[in-house]
Amino acid sequence: MERGTFSTRLGFILVSAGCAIGLGNVWRFPFITGKYGGASFVLIYLFFLA
């Protein structure tokens, strides 16, 4: 039986992040930032990361 591989590196990174962070937190983050006005913080944070 052969082992499967990921077709792209991005796919591997997304699956790894989902497993490490947890799918519940990935789905909840946009809801929480929208509800409490954190979108501006996230945009500024990403701006300074770049």
XYZ file of C-alpha atoms in Angstrom:
50
model
C 0.000 0.000 0.000
C 1.441 3.367 -1.021
C 1.347 6.431 1.165
C -0.544 9.444 -0.087
C 1.151 12.797 -0.508
C -0.068 16.366 -0.656
C -0.306 17.851 -4.120
C 0.758 21.340 -2.998
C 2.789 22.787 -0.185
C -0.057 25.185 0.676
C -2.384 22.233 1.215
C 0.087 20.699 3.642
C 0.454 23.976 5.562
C -3.314 24.474 5.826
C -3.905 20.924 7.062
C -1.056 21.229 9.572
C -2.402 24.535 10.890
C -5.894 23.084 11.173
C -4.612 20.150 13.200
C -2.378 22.259 15.444
C -4.838 25.085 16.117
C -8.023 23.093 16.034
C -10.844 23.409 13.566
C -13.182 25.005 16.106
C -10.824 27.934 16.647
C -10.308 28.377 12.910
C -14.072 28.662 12.366
C -14.675 30.810 15.470
C -11.960 33.429 14.820
C -13.772 35.353 12.022
C -17.013 35.363 14.032
C -15.350 36.710 17.191
C -13.364 39.395 15.343
C -16.492 40.570 13.521
C -18.632 40.578 16.641
C -16.219 42.568 18.802
C -14.745 44.883 16.162
C -11.388 43.157 15.926
C -11.179 43.342 12.141
C -9.349 46.677 12.307
C -6.832 45.180 14.754
C -6.244 42.186 12.476
C -5.733 44.409 9.422
C -3.262 46.660 11.251
C -1.466 43.615 12.668
C -1.122 42.046 9.215
C 0.065 45.371 7.787
C 2.910 45.562 10.297
C 3.836 41.912 9.745
C 4.475 42.593 6.064
